[in-house]
PDB file of C-alpha atoms in Angstrom:
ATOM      1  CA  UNK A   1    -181.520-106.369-145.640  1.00 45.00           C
ATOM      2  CA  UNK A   2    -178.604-104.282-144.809  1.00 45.00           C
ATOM      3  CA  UNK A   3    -177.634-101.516-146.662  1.00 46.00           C
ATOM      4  CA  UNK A   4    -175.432-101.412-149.508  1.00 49.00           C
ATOM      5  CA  UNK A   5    -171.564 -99.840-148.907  1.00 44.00           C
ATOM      6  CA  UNK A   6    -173.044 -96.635-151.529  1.00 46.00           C
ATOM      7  CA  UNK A   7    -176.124 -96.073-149.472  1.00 45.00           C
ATOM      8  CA  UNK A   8    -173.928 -96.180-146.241  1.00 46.00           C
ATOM      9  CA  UNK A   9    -171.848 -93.291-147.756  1.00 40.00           C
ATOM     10  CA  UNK A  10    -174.763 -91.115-148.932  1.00 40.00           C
ATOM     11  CA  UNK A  11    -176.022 -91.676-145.486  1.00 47.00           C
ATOM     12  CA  UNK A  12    -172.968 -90.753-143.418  1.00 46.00           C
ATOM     13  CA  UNK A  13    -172.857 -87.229-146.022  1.00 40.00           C
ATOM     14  CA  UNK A  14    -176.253 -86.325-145.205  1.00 43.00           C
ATOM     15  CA  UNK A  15    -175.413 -86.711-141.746  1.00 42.00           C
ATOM     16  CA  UNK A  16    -172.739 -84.848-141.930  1.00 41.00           C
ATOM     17  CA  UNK A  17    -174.161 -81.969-143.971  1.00 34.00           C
ATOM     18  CA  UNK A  18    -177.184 -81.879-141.447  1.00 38.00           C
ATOM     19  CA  UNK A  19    -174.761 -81.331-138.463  1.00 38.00           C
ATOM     20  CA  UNK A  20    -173.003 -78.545-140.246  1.00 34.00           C
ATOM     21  CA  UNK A  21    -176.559 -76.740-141.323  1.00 36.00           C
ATOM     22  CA  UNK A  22    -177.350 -76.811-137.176  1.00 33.00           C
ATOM     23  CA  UNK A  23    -173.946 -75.899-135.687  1.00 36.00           C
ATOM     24  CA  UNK A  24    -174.154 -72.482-136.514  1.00 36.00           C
ATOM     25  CA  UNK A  25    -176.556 -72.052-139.108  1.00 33.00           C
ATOM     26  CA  UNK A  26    -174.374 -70.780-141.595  1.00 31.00           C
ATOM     27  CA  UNK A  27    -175.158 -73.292-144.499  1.00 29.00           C
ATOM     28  CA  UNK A  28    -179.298 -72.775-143.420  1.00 29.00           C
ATOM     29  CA  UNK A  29    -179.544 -69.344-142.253  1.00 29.00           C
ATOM     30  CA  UNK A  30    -176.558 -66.760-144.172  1.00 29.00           C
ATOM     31  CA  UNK A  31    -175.757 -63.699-142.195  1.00 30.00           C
ATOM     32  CA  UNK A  32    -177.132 -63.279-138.619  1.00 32.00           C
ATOM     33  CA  UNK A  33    -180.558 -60.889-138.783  1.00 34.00           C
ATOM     34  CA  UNK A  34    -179.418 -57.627-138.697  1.00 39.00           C
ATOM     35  CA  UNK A  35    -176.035 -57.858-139.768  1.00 39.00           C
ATOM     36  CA  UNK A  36    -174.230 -55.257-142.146  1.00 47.00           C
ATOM     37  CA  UNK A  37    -174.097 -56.665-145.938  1.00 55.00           C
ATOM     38  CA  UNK A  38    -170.483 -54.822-145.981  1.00 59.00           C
ATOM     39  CA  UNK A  39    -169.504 -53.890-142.853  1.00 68.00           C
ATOM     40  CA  UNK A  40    -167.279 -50.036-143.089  1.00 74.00           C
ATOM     41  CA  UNK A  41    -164.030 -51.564-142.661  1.00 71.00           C
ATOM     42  CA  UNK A  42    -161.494 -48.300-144.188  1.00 70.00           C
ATOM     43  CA  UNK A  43    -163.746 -45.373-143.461  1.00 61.00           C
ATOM     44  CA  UNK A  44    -160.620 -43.387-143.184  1.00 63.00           C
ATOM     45  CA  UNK A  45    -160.387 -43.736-147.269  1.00 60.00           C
ATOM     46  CA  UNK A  46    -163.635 -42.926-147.974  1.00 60.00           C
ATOM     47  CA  UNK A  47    -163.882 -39.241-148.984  1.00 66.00           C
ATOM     48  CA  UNK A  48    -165.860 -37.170-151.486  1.00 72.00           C
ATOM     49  CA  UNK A  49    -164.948 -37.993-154.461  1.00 65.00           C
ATOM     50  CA  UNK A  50    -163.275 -41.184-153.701  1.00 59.00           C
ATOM     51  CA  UNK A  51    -165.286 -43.198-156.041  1.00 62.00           C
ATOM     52  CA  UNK A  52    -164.087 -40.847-158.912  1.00 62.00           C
ATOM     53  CA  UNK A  53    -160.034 -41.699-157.803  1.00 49.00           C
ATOM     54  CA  UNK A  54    -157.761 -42.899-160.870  1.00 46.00           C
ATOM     55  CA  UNK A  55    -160.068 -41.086-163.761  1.00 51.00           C
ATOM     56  CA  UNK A  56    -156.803 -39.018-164.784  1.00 48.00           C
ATOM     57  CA  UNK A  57    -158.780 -35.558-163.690  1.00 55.00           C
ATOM     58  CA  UNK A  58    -155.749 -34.532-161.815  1.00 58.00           C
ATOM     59  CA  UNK A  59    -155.600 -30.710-161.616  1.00 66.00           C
ATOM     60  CA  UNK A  60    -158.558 -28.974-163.286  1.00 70.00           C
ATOM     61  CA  UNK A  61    -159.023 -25.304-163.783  1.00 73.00           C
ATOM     62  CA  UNK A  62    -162.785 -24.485-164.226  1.00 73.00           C
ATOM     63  CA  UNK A  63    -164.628 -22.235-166.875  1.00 70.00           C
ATOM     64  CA  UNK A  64    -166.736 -20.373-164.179  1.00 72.00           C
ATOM     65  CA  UNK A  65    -165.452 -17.372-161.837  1.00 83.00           C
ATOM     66  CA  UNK A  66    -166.458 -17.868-158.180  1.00 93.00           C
ATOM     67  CA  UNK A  67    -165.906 -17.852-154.676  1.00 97.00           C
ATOM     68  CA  UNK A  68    -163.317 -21.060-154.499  1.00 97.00           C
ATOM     69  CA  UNK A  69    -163.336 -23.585-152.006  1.00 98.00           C
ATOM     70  CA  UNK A  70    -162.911 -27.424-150.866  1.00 98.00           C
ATOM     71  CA  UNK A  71    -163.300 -30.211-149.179  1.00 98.00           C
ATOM     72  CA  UNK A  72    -161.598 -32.506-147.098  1.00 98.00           C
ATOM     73  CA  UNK A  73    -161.700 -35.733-144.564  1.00 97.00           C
ATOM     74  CA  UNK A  74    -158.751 -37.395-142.404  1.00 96.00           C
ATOM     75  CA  UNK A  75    -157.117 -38.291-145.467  1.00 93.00           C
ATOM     76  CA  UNK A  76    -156.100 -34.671-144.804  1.00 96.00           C
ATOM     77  CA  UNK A  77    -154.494 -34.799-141.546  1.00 97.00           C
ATOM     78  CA  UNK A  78    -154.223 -31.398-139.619  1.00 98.00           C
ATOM     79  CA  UNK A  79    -154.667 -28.940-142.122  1.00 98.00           C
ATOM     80  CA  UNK A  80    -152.991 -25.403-142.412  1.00 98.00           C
ATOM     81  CA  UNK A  81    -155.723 -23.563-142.704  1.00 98.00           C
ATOM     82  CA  UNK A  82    -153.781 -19.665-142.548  1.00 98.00           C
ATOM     83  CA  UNK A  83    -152.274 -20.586-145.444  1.00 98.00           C
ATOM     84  CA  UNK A  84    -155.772 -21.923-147.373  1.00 98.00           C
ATOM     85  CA  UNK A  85    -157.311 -18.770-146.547  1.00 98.00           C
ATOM     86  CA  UNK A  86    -154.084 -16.870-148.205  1.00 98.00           C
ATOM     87  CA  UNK A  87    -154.537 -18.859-150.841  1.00 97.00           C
ATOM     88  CA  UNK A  88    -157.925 -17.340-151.751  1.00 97.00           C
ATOM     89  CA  UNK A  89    -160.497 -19.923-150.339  1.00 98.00           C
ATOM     90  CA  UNK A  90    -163.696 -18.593-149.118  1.00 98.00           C
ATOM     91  CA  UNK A  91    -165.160 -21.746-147.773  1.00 98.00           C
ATOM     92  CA  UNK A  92    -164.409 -25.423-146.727  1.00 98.00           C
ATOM     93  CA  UNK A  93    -166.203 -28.823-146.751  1.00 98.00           C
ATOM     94  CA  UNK A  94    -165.694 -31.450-143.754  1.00 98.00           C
ATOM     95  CA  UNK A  95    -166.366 -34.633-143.328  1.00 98.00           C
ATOM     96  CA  UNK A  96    -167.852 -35.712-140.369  1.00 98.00           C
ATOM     97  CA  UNK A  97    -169.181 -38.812-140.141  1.00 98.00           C
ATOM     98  CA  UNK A  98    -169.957 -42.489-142.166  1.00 97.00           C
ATOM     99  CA  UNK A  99    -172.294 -44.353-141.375  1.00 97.00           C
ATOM    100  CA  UNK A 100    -173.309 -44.657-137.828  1.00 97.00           C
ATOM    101  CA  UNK A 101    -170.355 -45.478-136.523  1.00 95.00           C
ATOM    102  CA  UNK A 102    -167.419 -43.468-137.529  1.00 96.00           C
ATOM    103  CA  UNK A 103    -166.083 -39.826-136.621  1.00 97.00           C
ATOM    104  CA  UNK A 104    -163.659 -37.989-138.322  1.00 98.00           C
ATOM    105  CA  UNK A 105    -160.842 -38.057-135.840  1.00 97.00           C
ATOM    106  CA  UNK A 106    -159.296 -34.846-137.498  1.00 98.00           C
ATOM    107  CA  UNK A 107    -162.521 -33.387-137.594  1.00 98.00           C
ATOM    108  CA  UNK A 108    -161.960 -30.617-134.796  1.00 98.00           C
ATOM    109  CA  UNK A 109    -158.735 -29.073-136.443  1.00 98.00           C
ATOM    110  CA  UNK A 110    -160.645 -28.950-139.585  1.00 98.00           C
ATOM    111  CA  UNK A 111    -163.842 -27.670-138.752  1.00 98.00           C
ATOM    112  CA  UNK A 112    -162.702 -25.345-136.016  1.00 98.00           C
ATOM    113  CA  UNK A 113    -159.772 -24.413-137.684  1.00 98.00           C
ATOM    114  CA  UNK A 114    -161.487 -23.396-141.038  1.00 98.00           C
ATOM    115  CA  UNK A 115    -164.027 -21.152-138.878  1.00 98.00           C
ATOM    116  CA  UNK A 116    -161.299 -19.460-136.931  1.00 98.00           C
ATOM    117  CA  UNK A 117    -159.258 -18.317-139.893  1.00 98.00           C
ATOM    118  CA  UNK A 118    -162.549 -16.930-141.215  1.00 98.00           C
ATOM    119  CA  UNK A 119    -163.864 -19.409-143.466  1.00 98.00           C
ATOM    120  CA  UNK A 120    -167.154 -20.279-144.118  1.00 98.00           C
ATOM    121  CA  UNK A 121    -167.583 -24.122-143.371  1.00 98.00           C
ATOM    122  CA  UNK A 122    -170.122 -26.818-143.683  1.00 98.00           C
ATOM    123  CA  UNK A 123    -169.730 -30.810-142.602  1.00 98.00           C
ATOM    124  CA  UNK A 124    -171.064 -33.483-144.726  1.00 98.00           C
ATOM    125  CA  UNK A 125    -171.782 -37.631-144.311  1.00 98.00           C
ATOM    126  CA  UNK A 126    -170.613 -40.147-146.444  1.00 97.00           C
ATOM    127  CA  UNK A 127    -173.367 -42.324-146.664  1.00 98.00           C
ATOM    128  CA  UNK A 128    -173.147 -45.908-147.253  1.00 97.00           C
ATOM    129  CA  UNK A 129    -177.599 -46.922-147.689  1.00 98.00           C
ATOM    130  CA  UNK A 130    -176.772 -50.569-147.096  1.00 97.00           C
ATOM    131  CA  UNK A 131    -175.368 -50.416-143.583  1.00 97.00           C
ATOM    132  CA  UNK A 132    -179.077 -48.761-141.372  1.00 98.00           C
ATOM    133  CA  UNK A 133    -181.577 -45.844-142.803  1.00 98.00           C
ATOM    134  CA  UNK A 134    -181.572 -42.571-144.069  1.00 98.00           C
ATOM    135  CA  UNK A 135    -183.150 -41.620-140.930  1.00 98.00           C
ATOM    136  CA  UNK A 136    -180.386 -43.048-138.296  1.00 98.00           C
ATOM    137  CA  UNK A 137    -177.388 -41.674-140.369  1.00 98.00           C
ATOM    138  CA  UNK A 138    -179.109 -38.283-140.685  1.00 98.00           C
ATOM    139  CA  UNK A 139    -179.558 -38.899-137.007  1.00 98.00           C
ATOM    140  CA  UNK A 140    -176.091 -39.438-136.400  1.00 98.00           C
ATOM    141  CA  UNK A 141    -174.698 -36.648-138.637  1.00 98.00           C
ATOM    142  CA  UNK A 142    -176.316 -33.799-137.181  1.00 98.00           C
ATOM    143  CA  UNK A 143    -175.779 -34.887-133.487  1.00 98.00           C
ATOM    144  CA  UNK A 144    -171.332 -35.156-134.637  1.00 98.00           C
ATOM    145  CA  UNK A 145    -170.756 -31.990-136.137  1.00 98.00           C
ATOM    146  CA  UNK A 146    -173.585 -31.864-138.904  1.00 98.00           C
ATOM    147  CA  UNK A 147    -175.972 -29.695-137.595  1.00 96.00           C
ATOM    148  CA  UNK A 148    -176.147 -26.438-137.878  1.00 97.00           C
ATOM    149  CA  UNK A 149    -175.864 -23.191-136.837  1.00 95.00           C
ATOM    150  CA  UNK A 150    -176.560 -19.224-137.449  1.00 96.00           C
ATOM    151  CA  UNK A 151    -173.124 -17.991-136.874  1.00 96.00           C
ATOM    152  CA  UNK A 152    -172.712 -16.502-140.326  1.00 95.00           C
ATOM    153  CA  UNK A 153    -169.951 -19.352-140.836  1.00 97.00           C
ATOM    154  CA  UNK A 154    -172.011 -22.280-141.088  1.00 98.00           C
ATOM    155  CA  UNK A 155    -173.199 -24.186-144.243  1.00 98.00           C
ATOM    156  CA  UNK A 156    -175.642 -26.527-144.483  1.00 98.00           C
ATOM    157  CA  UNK A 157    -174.774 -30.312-143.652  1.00 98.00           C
ATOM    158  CA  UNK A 158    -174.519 -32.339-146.611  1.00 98.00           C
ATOM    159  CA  UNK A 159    -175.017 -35.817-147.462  1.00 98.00           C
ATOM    160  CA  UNK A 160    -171.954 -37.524-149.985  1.00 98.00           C
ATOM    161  CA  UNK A 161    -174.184 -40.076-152.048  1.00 98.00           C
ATOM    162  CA  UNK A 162    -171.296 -42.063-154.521  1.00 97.00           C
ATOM    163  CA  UNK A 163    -170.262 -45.335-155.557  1.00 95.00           C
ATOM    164  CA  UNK A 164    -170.094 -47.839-152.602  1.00 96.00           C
ATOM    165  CA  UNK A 165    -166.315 -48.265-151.753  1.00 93.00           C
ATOM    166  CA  UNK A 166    -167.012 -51.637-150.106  1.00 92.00           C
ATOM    167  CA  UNK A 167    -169.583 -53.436-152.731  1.00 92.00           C
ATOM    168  CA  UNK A 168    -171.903 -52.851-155.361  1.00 93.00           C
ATOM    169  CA  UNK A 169    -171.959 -49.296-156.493  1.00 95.00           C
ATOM    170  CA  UNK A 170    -175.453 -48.822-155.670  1.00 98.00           C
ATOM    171  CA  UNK A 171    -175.438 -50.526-152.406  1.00 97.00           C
ATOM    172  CA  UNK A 172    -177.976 -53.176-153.430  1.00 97.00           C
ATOM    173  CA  UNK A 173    -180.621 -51.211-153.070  1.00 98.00           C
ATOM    174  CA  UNK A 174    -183.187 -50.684-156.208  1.00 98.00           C
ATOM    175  CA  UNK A 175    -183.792 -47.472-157.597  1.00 98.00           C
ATOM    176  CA  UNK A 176    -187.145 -46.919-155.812  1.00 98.00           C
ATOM    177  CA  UNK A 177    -185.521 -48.252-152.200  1.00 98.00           C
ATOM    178  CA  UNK A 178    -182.402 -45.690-153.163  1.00 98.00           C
ATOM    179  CA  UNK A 179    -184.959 -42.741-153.437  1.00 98.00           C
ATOM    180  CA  UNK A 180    -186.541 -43.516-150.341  1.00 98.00           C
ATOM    181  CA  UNK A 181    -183.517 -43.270-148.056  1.00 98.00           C
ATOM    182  CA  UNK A 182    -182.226 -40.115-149.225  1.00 98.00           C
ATOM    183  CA  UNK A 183    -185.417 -38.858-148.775  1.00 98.00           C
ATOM    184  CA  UNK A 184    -185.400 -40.381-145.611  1.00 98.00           C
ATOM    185  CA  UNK A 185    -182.057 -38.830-144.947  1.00 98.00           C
ATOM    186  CA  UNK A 186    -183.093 -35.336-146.405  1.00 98.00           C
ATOM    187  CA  UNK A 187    -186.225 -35.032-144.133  1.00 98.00           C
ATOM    188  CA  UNK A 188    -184.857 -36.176-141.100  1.00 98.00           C
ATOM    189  CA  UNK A 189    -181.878 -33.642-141.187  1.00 98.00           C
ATOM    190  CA  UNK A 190    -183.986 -31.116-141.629  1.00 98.00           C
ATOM    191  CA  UNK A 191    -186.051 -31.923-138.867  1.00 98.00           C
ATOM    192  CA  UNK A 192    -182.912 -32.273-136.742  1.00 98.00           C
ATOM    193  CA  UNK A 193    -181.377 -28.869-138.147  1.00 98.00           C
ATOM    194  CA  UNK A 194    -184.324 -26.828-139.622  1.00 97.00           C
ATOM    195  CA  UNK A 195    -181.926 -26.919-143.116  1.00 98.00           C
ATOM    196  CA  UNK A 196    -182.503 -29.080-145.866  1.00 98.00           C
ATOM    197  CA  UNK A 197    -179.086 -30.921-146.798  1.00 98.00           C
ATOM    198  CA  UNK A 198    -176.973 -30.239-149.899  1.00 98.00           C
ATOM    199  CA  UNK A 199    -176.855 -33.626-151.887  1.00 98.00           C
ATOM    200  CA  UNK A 200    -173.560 -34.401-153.395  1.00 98.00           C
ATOM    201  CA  UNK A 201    -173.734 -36.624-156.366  1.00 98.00           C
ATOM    202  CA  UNK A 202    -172.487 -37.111-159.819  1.00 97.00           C
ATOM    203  CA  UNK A 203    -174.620 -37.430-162.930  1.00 97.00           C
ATOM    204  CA  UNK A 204    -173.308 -41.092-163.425  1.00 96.00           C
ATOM    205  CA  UNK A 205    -173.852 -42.616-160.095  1.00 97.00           C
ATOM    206  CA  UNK A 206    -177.408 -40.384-159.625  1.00 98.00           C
ATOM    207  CA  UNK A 207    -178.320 -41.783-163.092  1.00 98.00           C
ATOM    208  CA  UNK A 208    -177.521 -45.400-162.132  1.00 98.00           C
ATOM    209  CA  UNK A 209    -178.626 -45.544-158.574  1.00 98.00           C
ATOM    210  CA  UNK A 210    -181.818 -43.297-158.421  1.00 98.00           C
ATOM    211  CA  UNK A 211    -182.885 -43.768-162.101  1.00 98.00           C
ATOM    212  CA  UNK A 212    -182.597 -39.704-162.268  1.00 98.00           C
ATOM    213  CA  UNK A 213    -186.187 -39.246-162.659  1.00 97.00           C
ATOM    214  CA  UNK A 214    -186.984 -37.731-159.379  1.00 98.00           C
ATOM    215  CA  UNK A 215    -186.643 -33.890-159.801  1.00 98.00           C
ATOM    216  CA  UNK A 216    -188.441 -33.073-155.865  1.00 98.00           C
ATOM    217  CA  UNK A 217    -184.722 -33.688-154.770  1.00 98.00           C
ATOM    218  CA  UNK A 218    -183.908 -30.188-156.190  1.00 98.00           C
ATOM    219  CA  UNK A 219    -187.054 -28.640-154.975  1.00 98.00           C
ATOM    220  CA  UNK A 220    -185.639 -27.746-151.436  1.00 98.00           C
ATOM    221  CA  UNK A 221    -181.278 -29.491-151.602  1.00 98.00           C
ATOM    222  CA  UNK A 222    -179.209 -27.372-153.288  1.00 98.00           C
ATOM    223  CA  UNK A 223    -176.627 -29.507-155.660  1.00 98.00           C
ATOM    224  CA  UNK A 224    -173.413 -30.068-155.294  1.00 98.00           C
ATOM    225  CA  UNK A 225    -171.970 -31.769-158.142  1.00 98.00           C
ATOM    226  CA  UNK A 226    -168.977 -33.987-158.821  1.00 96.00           C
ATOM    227  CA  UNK A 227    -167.343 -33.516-162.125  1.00 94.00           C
ATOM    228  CA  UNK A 228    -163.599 -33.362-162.809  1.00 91.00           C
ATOM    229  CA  UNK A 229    -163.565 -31.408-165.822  1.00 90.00           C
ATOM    230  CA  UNK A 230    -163.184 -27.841-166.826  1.00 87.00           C
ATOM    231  CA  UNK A 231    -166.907 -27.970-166.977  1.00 91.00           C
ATOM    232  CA  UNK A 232    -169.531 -29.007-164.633  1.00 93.00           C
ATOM    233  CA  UNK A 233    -171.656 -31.037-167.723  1.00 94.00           C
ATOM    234  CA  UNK A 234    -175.419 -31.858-167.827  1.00 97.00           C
ATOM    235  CA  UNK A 235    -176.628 -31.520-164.556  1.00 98.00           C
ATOM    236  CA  UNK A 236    -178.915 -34.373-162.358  1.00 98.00           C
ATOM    237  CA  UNK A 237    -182.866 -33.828-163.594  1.00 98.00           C
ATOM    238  CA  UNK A 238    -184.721 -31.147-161.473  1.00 98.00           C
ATOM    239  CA  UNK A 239    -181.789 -29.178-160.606  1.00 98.00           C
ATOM    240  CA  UNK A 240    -181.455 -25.975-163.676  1.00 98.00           C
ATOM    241  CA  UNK A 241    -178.004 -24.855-161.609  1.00 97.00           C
ATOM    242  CA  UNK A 242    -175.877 -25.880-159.391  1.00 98.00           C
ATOM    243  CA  UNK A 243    -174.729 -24.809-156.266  1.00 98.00           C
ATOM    244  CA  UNK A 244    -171.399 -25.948-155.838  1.00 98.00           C
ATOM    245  CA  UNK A 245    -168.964 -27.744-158.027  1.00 97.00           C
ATOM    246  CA  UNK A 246    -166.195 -30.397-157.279  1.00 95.00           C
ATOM    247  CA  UNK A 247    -164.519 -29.632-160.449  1.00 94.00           C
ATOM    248  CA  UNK A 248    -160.466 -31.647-159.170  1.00 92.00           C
ATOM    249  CA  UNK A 249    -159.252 -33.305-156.847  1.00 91.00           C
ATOM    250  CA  UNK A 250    -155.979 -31.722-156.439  1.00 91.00           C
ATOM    251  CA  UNK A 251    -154.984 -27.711-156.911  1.00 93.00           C
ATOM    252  CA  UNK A 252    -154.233 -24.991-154.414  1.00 94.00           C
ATOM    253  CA  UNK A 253    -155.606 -26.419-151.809  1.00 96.00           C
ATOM    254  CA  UNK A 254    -155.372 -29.550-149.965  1.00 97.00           C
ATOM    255  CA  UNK A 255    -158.122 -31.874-150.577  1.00 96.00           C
ATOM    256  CA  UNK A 256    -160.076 -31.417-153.457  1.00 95.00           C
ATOM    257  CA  UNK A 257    -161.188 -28.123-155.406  1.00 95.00           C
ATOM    258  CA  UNK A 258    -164.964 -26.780-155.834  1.00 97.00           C
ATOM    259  CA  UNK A 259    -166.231 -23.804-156.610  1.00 97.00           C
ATOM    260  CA  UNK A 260    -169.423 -22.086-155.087  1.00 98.00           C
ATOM    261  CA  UNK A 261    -172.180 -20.524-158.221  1.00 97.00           C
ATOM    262  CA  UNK A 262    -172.643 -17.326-157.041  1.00 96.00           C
ATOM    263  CA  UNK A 263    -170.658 -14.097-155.783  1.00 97.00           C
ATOM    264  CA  UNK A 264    -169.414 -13.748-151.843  1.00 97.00           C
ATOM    265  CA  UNK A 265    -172.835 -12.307-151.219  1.00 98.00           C
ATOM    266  CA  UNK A 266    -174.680 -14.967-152.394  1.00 98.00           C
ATOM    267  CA  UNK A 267    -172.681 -18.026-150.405  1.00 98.00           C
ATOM    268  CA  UNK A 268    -172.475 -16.055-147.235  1.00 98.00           C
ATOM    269  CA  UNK A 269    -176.803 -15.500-147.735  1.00 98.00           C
ATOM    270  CA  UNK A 270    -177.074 -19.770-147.775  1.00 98.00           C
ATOM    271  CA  UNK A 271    -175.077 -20.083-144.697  1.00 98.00           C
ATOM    272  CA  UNK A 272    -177.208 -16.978-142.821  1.00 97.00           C
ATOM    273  CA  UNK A 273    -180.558 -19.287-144.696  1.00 96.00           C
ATOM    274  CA  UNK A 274    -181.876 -16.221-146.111  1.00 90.00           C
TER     275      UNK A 274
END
């Protein structure tokens, strides 16, 4: 008996459908093994701190006394970095790196150029935990401008953990998985530079993403805390101080403002490691 002209139809769609599932996979398979869930596409906007853009900080002044510093990335450009250290800035953050795949590309002039006016300077990562392990990006941080060195000028590296600029805010990854690459990162950079990175977080995002109940963090990483207010707030659990403070994101210097927690002495001791 031949077919009836409804059965000929659903025929020709399954077909159809079949041919699409095998040219390519797409409809079977999803993304090719291996492939980045959100591939870094502006890297270039991603700064510390940029997760925290349009709260209405703006300019802060912060309730602590301090040496004062901050941080930048290429959304910088060439900085002038005679007339930071007029200013009164004692030290600088850089980034280097995202990922394993980008390099600040004003990363000399900043770096350098901080050192040679007589700043003290560290680089730090943005990570982004979806996109290959703690291990690799640690890997790839401290072998373009994250490692370190006993100069008297260098800080150690540190690793930007925020809210995922391409995606979900905690990258996909679960709470446990989350803890497990930074530790990942944190062990391999020290392995790489003999220092244990500075983690920069803020309460929110460590709260969310880690589940904040992993205090071994602040055993060995000193904290570097993102809060745009006039006062750094409840800290990340484990950590009874900080070490540095991102208290604005716009000031006297270009970039945004922090503030180290101890005197001259003190910040120029965790740069020496003693």
């Amino acid at each position: 008996m031949a077919p009836s002209p409804r059965n000929r139809i659903i025929r020709r769609l399954s077909t159809a459908f079949a041919a699409l599932s095998l040219a390519g996979g797409v409809l079977a398979a999803g993304p090719a093994a291996g492939a980045s869930p959100n591939p870094i596409t502006h890297p270039d906007k991603d700064h510390a701190g940029s997760s925290l853009e349009g709260s209405g900080s703006g300019t802060v002044t912060p309730l602590v006394s301090g040496p004062l510093g901050l941080d930048v990335s290429s959304h910088q450009g060439n900085v002038t970095w005679s007339s930071v250290k007029s200013n009164g800035a004692q030290f600088a953050y850089v980034k280097a790196t995202e990922g394993t795949t980008y390099q600040n590309p004003y990363f000399s002039q900043q770096y350098v150029g901080s050192y040679n006016v007589g700043l003290i300077r560290g680089a730090y990562h943005f990570a982004t935990p979806d996109t290959s392990s703690g291990a690799a990006q640690a890997d790839y941080f401290a072998a373009h401008g994250g490692g370190w060195s006993a100069d008297h000028h260098t800080l150690p590296g540190a690793v930007d953990l925020e809210s995922n600029p391409y995606g979900a805010s905690c990258y996909g990854l679960s709470q446990a998985s989350m803890r497990s690459w930074i530790h990942a990162f944190i062990n391999e950079y020290h392995a790489k530079s003999g220092r244990w990175a500075v983690i920069y977080t803020s309460l929110s995002w460590w709260t969310s993403c880690t589940g904040n109940t992993d205090t071994t963090f602040a055993t060995n990483s000193p904290l570097w805390i993102a809060k745009w207010a006039s006062s750094a707030g409840t800290l990340p659990a484990g950590w009874s101080f900080y070490t540095f403070w991102q208290y604005a994101d716009s000031g006297t210097f270009p970039g945004d403002q922090d503030v180290f927690n101890g005197d001259s002495t003190r910040l120029l001791a965790l740069a020496d490691n003693t």
